[in-house]
mmCIF file of C-alpha atoms and ligand atoms in Angstrom:
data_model
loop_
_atom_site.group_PDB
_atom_site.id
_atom_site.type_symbol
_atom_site.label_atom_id
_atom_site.label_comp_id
_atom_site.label_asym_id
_atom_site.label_seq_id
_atom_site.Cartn_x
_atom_site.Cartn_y
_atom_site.Cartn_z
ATOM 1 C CA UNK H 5 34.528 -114.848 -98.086
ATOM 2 C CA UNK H 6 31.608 -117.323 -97.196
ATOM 3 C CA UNK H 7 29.158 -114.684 -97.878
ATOM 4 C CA UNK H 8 31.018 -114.518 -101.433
ATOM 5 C CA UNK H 9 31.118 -118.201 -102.151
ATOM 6 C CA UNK H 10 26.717 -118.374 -100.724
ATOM 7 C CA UNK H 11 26.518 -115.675 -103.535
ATOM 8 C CA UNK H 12 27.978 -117.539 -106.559
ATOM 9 C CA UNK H 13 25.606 -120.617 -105.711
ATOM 10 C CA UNK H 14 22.254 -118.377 -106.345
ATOM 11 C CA UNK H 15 20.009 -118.065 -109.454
ATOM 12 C CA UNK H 16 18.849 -114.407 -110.132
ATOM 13 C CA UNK H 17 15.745 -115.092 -108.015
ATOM 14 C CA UNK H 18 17.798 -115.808 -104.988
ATOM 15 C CA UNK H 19 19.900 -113.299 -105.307
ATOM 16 C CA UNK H 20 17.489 -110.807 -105.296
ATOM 17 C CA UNK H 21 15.723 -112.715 -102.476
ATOM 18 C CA UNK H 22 18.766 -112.249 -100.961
ATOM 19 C CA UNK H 23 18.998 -108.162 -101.680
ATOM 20 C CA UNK H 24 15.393 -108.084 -100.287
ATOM 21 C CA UNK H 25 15.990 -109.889 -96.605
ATOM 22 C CA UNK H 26 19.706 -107.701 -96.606
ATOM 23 C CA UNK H 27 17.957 -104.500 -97.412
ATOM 24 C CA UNK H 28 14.877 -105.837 -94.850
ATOM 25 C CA UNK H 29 16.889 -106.255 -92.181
ATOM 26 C CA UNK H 30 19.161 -103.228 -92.542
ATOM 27 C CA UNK H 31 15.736 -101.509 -92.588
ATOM 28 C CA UNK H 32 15.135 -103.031 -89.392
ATOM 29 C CA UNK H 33 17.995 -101.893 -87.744
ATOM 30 C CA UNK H 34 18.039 -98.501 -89.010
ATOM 31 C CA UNK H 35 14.704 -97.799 -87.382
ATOM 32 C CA UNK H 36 15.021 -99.555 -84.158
ATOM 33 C CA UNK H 37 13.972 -97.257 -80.918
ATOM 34 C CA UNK H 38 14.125 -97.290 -77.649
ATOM 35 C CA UNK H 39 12.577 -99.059 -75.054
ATOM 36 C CA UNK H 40 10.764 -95.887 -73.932
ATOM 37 C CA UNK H 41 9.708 -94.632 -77.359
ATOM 38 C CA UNK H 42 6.361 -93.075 -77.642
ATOM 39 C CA UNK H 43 3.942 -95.813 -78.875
ATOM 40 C CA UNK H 44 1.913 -95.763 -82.308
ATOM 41 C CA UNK H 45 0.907 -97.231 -84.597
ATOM 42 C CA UNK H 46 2.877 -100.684 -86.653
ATOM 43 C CA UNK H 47 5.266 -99.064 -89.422
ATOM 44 C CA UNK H 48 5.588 -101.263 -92.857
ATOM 45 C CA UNK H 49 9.294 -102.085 -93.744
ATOM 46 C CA UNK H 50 10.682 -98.892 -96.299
ATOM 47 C CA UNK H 51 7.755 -96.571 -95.903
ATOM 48 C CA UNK H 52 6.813 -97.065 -92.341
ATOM 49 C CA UNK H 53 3.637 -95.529 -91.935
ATOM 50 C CA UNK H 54 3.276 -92.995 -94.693
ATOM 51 C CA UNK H 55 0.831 -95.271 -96.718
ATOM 52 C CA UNK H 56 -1.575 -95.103 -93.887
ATOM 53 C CA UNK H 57 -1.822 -91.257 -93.423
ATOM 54 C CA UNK H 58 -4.669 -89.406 -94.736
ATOM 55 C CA UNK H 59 -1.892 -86.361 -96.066
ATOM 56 C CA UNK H 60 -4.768 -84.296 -97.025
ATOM 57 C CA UNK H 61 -6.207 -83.880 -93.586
ATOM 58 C CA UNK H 62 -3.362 -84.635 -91.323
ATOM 59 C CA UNK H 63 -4.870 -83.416 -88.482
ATOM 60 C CA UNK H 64 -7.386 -84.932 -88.314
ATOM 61 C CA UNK H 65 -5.421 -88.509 -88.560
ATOM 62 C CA UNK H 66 -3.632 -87.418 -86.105
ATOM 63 C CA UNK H 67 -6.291 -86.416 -83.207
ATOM 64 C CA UNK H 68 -7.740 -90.171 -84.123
ATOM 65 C CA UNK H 69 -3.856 -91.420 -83.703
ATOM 66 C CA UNK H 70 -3.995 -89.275 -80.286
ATOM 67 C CA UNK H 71 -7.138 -90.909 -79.383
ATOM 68 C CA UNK H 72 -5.454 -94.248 -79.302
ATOM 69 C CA UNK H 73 -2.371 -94.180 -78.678
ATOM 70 C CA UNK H 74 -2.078 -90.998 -76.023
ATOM 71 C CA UNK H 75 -1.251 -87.201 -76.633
ATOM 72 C CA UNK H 76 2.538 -88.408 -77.238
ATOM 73 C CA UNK H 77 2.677 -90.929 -79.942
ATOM 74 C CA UNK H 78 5.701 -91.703 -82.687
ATOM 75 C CA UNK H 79 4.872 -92.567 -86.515
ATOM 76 C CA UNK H 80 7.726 -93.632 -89.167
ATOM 77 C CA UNK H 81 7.711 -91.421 -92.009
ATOM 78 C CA UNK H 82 10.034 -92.817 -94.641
ATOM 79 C CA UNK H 83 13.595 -92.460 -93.218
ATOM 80 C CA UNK H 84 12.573 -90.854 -90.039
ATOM 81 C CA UNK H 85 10.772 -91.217 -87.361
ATOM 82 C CA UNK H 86 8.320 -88.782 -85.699
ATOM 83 C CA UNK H 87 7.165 -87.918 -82.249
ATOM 84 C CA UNK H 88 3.677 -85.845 -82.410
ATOM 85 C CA UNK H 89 3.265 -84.005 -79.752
ATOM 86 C CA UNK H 90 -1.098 -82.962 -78.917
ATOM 87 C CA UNK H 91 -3.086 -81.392 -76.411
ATOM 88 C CA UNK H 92 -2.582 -77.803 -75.322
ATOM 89 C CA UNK H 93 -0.739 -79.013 -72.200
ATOM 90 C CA UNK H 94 1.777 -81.277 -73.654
ATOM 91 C CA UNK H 95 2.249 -78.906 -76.619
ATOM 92 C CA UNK H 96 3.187 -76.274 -73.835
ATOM 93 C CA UNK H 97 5.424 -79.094 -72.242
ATOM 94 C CA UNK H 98 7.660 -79.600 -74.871
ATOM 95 C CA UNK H 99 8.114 -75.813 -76.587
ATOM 96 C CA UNK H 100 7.836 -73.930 -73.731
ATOM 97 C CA UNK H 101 8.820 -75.710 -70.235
ATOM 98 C CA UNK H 102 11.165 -78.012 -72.354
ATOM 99 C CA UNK H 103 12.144 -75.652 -75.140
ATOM 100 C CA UNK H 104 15.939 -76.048 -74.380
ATOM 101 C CA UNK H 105 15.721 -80.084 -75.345
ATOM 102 C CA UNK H 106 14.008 -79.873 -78.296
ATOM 103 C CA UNK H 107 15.458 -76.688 -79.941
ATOM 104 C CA UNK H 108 17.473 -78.928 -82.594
ATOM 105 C CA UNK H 109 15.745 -78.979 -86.362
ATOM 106 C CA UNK H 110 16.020 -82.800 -87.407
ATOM 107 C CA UNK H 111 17.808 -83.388 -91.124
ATOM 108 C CA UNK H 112 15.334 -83.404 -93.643
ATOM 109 C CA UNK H 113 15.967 -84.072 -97.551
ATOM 110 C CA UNK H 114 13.980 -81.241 -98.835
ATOM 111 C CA UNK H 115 15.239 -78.923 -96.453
ATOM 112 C CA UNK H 116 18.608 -79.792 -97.479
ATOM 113 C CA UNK H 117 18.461 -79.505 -101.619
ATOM 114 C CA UNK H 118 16.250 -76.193 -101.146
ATOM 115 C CA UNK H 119 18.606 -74.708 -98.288
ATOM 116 C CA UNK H 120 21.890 -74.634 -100.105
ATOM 117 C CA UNK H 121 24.276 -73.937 -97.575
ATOM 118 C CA UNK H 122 24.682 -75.794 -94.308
ATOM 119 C CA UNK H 123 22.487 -74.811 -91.213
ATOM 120 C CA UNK H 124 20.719 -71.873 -93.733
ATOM 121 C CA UNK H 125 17.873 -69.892 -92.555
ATOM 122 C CA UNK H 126 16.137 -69.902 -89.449
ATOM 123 C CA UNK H 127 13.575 -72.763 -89.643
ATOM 124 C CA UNK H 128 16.550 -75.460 -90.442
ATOM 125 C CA UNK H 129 18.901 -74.123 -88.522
ATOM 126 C CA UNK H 130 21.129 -75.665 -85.569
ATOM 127 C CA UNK H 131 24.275 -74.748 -83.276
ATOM 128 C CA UNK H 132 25.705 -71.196 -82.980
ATOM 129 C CA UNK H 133 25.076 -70.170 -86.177
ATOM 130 C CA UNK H 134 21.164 -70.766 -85.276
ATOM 131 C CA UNK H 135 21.388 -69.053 -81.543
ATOM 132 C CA UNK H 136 23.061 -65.749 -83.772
ATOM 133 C CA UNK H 137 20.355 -65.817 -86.303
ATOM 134 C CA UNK H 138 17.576 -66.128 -84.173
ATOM 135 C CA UNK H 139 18.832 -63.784 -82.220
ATOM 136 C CA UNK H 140 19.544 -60.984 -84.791
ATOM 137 C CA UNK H 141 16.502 -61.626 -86.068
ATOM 138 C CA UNK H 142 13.887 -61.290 -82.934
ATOM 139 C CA UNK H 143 16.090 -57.657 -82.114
ATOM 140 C CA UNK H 144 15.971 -56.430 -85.785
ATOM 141 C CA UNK H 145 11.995 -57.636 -85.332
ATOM 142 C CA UNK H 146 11.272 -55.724 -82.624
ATOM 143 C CA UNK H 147 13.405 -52.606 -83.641
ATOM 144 C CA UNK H 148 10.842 -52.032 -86.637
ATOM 145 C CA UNK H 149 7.865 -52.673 -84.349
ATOM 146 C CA UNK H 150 7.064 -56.043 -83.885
ATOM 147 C CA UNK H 151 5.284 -56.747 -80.310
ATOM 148 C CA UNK H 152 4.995 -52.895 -80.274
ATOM 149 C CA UNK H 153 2.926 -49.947 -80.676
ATOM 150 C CA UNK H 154 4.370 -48.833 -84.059
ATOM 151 C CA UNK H 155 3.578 -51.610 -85.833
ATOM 152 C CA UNK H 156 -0.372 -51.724 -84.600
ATOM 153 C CA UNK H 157 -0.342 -48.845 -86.681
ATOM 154 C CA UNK H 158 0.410 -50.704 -89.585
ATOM 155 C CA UNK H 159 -1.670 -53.453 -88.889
ATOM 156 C CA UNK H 160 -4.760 -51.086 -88.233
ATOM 157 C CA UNK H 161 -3.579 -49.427 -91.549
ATOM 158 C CA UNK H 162 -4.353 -53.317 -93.257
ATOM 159 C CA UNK H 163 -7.489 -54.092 -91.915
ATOM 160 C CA UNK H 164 -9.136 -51.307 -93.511
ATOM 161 C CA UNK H 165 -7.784 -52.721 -96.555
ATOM 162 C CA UNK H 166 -9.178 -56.284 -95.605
ATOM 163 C CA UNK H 167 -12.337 -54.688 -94.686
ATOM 164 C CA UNK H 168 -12.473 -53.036 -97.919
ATOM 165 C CA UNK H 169 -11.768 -56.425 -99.578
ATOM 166 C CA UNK H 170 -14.871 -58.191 -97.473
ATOM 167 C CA UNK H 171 -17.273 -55.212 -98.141
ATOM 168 C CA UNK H 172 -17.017 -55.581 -101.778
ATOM 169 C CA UNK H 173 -18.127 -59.266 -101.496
ATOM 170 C CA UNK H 174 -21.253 -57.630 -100.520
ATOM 171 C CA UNK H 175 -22.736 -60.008 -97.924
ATOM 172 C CA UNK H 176 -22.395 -63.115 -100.588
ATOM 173 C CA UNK H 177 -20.485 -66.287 -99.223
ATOM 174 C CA UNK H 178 -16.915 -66.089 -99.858
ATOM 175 C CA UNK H 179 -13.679 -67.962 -98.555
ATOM 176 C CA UNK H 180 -11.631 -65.257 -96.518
ATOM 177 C CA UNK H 181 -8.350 -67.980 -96.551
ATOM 178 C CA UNK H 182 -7.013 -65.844 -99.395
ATOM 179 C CA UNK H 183 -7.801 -62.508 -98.000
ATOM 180 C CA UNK H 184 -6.191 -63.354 -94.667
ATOM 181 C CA UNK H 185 -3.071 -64.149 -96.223
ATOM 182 C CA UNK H 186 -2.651 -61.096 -98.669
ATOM 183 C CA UNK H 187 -3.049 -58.840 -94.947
ATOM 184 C CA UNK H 188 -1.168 -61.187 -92.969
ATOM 185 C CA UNK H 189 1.961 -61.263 -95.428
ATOM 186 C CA UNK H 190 1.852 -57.828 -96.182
ATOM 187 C CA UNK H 191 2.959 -57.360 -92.275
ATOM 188 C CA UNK H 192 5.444 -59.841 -92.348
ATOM 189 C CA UNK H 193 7.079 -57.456 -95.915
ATOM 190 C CA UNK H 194 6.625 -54.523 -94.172
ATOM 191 C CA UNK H 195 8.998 -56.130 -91.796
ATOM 192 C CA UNK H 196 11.088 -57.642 -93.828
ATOM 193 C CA UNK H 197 11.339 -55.828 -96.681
ATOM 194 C CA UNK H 198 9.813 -52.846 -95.646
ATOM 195 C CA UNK H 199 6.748 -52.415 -97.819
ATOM 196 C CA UNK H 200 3.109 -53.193 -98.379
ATOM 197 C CA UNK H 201 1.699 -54.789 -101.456
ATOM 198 C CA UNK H 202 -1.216 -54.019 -103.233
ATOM 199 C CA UNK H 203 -3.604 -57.169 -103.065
ATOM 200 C CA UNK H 204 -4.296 -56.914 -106.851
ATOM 201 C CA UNK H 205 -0.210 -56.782 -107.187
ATOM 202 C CA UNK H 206 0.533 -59.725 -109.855
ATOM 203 C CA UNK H 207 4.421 -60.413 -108.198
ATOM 204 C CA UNK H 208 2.726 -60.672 -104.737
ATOM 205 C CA UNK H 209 -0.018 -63.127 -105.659
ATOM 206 C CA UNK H 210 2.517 -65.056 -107.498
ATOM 207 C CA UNK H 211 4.825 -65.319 -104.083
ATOM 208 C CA UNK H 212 1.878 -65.913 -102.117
ATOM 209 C CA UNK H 213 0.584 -68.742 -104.543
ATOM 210 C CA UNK H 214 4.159 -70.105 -104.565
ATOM 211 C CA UNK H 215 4.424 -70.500 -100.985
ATOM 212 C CA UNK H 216 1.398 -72.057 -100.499
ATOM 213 C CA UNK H 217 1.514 -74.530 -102.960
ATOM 214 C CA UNK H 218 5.182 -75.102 -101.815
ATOM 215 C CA UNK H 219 3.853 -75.858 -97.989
ATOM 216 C CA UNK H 220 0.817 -77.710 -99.215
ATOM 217 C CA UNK H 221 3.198 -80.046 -101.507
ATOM 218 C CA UNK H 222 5.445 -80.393 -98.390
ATOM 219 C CA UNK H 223 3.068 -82.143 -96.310
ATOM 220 C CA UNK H 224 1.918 -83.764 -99.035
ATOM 221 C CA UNK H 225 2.235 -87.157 -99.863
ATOM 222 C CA UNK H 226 5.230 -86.576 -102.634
ATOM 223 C CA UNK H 227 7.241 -84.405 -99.876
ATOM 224 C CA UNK H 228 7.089 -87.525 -97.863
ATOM 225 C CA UNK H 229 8.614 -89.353 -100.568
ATOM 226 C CA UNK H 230 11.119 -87.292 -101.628
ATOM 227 C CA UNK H 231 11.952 -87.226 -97.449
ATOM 228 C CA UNK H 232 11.921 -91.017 -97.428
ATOM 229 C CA UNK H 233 13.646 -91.950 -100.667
ATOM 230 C CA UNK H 234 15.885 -88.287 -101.837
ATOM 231 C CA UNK H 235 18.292 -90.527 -103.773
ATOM 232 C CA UNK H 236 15.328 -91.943 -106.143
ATOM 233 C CA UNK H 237 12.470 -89.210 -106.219
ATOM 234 C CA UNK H 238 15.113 -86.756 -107.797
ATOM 235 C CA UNK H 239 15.615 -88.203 -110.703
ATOM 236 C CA UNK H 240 11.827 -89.446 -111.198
ATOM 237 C CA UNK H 241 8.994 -86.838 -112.762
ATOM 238 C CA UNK H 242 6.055 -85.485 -110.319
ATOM 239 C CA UNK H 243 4.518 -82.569 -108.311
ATOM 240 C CA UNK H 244 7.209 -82.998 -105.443
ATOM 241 C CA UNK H 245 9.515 -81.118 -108.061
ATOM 242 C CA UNK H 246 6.824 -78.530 -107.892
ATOM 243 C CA UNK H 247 8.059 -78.144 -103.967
ATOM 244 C CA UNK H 248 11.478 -76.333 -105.636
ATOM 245 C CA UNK H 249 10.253 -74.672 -108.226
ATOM 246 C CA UNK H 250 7.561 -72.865 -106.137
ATOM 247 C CA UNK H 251 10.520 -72.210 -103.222
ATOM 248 C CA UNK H 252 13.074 -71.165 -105.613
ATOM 249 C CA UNK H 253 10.277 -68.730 -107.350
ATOM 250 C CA UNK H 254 9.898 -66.742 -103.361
ATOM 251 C CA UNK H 255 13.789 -66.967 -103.337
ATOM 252 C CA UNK H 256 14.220 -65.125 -106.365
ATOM 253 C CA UNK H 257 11.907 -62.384 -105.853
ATOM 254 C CA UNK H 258 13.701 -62.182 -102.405
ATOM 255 C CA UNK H 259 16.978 -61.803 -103.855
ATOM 256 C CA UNK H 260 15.839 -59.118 -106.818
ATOM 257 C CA UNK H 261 14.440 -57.155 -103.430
ATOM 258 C CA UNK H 262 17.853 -57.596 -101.930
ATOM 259 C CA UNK H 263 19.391 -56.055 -104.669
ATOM 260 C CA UNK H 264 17.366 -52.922 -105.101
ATOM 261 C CA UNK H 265 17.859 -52.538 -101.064
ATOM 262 C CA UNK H 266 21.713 -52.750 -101.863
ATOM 263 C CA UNK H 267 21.303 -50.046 -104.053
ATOM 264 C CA UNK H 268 19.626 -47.221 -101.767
ATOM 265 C CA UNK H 269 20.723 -48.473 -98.585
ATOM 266 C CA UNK H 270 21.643 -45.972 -95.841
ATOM 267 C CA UNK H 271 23.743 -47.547 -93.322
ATOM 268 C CA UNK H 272 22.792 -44.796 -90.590
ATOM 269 C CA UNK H 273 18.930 -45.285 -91.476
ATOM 270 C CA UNK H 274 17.931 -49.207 -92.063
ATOM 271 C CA UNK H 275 14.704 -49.572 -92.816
ATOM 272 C CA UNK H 276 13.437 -52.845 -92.379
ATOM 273 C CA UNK H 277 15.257 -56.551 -91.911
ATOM 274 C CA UNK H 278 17.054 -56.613 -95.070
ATOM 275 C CA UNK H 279 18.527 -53.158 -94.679
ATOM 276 C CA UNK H 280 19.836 -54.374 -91.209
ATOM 277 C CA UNK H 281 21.016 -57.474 -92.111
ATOM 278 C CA UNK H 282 22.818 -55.877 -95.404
ATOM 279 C CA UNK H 283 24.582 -53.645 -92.761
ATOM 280 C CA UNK H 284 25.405 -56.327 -90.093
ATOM 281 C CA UNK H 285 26.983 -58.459 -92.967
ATOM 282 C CA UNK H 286 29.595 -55.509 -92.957
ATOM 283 C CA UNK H 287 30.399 -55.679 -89.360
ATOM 284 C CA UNK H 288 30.092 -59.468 -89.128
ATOM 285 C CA UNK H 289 33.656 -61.239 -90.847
ATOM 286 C CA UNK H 290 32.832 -64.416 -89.597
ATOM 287 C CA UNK H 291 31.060 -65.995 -92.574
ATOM 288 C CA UNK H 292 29.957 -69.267 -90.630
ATOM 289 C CA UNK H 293 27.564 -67.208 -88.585
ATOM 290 C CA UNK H 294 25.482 -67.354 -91.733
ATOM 291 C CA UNK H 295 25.811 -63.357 -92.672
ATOM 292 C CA UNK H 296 25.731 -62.931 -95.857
ATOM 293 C CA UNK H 297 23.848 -62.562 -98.748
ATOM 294 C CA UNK H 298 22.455 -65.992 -99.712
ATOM 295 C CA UNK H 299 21.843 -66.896 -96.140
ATOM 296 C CA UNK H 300 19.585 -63.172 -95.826
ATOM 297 C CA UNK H 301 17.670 -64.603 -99.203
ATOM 298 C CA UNK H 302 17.039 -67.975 -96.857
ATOM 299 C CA UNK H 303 16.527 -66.192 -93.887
ATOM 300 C CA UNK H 304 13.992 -63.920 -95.158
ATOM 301 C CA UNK H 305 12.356 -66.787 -97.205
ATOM 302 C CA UNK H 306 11.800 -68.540 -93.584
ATOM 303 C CA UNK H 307 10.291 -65.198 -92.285
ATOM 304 C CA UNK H 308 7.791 -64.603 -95.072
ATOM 305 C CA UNK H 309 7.046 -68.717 -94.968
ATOM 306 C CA UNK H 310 6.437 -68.906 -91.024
ATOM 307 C CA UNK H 311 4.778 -65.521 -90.440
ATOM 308 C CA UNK H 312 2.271 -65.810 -93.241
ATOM 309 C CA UNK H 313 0.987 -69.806 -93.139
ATOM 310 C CA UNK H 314 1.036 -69.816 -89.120
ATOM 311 C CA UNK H 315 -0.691 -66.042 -88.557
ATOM 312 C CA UNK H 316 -2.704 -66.976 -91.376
ATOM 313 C CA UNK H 317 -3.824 -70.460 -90.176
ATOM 314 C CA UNK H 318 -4.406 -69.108 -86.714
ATOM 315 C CA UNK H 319 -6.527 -66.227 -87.738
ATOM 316 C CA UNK H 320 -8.523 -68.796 -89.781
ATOM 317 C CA UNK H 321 -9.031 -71.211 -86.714
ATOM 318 C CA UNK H 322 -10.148 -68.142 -84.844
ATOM 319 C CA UNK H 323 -12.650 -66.680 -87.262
ATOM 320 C CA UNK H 324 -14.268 -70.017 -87.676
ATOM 321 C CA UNK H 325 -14.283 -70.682 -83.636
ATOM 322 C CA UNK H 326 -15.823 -67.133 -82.846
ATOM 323 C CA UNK H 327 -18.472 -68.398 -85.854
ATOM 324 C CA UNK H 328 -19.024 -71.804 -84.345
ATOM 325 C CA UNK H 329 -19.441 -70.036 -80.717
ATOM 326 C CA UNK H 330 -21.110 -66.762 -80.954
ATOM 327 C CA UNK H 331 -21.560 -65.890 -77.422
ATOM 328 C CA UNK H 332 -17.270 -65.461 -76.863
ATOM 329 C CA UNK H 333 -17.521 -62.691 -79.593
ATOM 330 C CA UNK H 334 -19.801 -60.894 -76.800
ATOM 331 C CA UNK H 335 -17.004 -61.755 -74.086
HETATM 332 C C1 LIG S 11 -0.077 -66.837 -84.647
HETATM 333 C C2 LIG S 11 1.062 -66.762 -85.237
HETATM 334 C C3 LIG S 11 2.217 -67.727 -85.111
HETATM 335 C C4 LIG S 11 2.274 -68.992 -84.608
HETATM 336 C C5 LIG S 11 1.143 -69.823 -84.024
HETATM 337 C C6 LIG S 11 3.651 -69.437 -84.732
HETATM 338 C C7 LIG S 11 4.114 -70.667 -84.307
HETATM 339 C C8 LIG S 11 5.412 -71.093 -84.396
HETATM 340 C C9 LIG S 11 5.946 -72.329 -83.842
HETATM 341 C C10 LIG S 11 5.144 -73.365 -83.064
HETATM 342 C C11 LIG S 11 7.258 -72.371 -84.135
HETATM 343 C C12 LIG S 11 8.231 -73.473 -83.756
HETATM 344 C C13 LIG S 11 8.849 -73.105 -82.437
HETATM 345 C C14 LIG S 11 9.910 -74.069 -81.990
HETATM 346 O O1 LIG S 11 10.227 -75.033 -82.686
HETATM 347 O O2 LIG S 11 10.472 -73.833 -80.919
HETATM 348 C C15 LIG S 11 7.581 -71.174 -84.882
HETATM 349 C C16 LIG S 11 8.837 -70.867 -85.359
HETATM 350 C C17 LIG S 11 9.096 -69.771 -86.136
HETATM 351 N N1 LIG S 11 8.264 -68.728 -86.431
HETATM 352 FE FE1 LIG S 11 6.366 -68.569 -85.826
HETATM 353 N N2 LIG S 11 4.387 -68.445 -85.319
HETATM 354 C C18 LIG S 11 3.566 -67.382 -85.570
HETATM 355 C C19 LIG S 11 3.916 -66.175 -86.145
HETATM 356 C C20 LIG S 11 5.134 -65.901 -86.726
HETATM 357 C C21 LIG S 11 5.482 -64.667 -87.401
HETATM 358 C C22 LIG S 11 4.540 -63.465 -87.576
HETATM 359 C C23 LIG S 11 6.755 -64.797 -87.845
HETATM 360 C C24 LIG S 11 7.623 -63.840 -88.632
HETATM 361 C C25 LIG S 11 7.483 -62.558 -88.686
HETATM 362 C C26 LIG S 11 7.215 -66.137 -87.451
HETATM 363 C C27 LIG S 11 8.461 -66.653 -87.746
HETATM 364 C C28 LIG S 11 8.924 -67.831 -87.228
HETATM 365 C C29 LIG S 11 10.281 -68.326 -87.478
HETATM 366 C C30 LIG S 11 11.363 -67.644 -88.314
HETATM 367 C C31 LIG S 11 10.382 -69.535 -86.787
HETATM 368 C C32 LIG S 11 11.631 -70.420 -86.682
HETATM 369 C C33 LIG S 11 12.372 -69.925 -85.475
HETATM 370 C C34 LIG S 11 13.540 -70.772 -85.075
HETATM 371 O O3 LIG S 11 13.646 -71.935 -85.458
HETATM 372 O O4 LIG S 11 14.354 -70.238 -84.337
HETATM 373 N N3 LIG S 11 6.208 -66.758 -86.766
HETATM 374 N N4 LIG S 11 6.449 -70.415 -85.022
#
């Protein structure tokens, strides 16, 4: 009642000086950590330390962060706050010797409007209905090759059509970023989806370009925003719509393939992820395991996403290591 009867004595200016300190303070609050929080580096009230990040080369920013504050330091992006995690051995640490406390996916506003049923996917994915996914997925994975001879076959079977892709650049300078994600994706669909594109193929350059663009936008500056402020950036005009449109392009070329599969499948012969999946979603009546057929769009969407960027970005790292240090190529 007194906070009603401060109210009614204020001029506009107060009052919204008085909005300002409420919605400073709340702020506050909201992002208060623990005493033994990782240290970094001061976060600004709303936007924490988003303002400061050099998006384009994050990782960069981040080994200078690393330098300073240690190889376990927290940042506030927007709503949330982060723990990065650098260096080889703490890396290892916490996904490998630690893996069991920090196998929860944190909530995250994109992520939720692009994922449109609860715990969808892999990637985003928590609690039982994660522990069956992953699961299914790794066996179905390894049943059509993966980690195994029959699928070096197939990967042997690429490289001569990378090879054939570097040749005809004819010695000039070229980037090979593309290249290594047309063969590295083309795995991941024989996998999935149980079929090779051809690199020329217009629908496969389009998905590739889509998911790109889509992860690029992500870490972008205007994913950040939309993480930090969901309720505002929807409504508002910019290239963090371009995040959705790009995802929902991959989703819909994923569910056209999940259609034709539907139409030849074989239940006694599955051929690839989606076959298996189609045929599991038969056996499987409990729909809060995530089997059916939106959740095998999402879950196939994460597959093609996380296979392609990381293989891709690794192979990329590698090539330009065995360039920078000749002498391990002879090792
Ligand atoms: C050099 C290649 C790769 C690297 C460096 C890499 C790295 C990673 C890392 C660090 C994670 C997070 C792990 C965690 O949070 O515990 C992850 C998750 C994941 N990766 Fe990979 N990955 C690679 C290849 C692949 C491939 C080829 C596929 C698909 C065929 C794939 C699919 C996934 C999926 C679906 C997840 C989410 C799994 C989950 O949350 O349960 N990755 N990857």
């Amino acid at each position: 009642m007194w906070l009603y009867d401060v109210i009614l004595t204020l001029d506009v200016k107060g009052i919204l000086l008085f909005i300002f300190s409420f919605l400073l303070i709340a702020d506050f609050i909201r992002n208060r950590t623990p005493a033994n929080f990782p240290p970094g580096p001061k976060a600004l009230p709303f936007v924490g330390n988003i303002l400061s990040l050099d998006t384009k080369h994050p990782h960069v920013c981040f080994s200078k962060l690393a330098d300073i504050y240690g190889n376990v330091f927290s940042l506030r992006l927007g709503r949330q706050s982060v723990v990065i995690v650098s260096s080889h051995k703490m890396v290892k640490e916490a996904i490998v010797t630690q893996a069991e406390n920090f196998v929860d996916r944190p909530q995250n506003a994109v992520f939720d409007r692009f994922y449109t049923e609860p715990s969808g996917g892999l990637f985003i994915s928590n609690g039982e209905k994660w522990k069956k996914q992953r699961r299914f997925a790794l066996s179905t994975l390894r049943t059509f090759g993966l980690g195994k001879n029959t699928l070096e076959l197939s990967i042997c079977e690429e490289i001569r059509h990378l090879q054939e892709e570097i040749e005809s650049e004819k010695g000039k300078p070229f980037s090979p970023a593309g290249l290594f994600n047309n063969a590295v994706s083309n795995i991941v669909c024989q996998l999935v989806m149980g079929k090779r594109y051809e690199y020329s193929d217009h629908k496969f350059q389009t998905m590739l370009k889509c998911i790109s663009d889509g992860v690029r936008l992500e870490g972008s500056i205007w994913g950040q925003l939309y993480d930090a402020f969901p309720q505002v950036m929807k409504y508002l005009p910019g290239p963090h719509n371009n995040i959705f449109s790009n995802y929902n392009a991959v989703r819909e070329l994923l569910l056209e393939e999940i259609q034709k599969h539907k139409k030849d499948l074989d239940p006694s012969n599955p051929r690839d992820y989606i076959d298996t999946f189609l045929i599991e979603m038969e056996n499987q009546k409990d729909s809060n395991l995530g089997f059916t057929e939106n959740n095998l769009a999402f879950c196939s969407f994460d597959l093609l996403v996380a296979g392609t960027e990381t293989t891709a970005t690794t192979l990329l790292w590698a090539l330009l290591y065995l360039t920078k240090y000749p002498e391990v190529q002879s090792e």
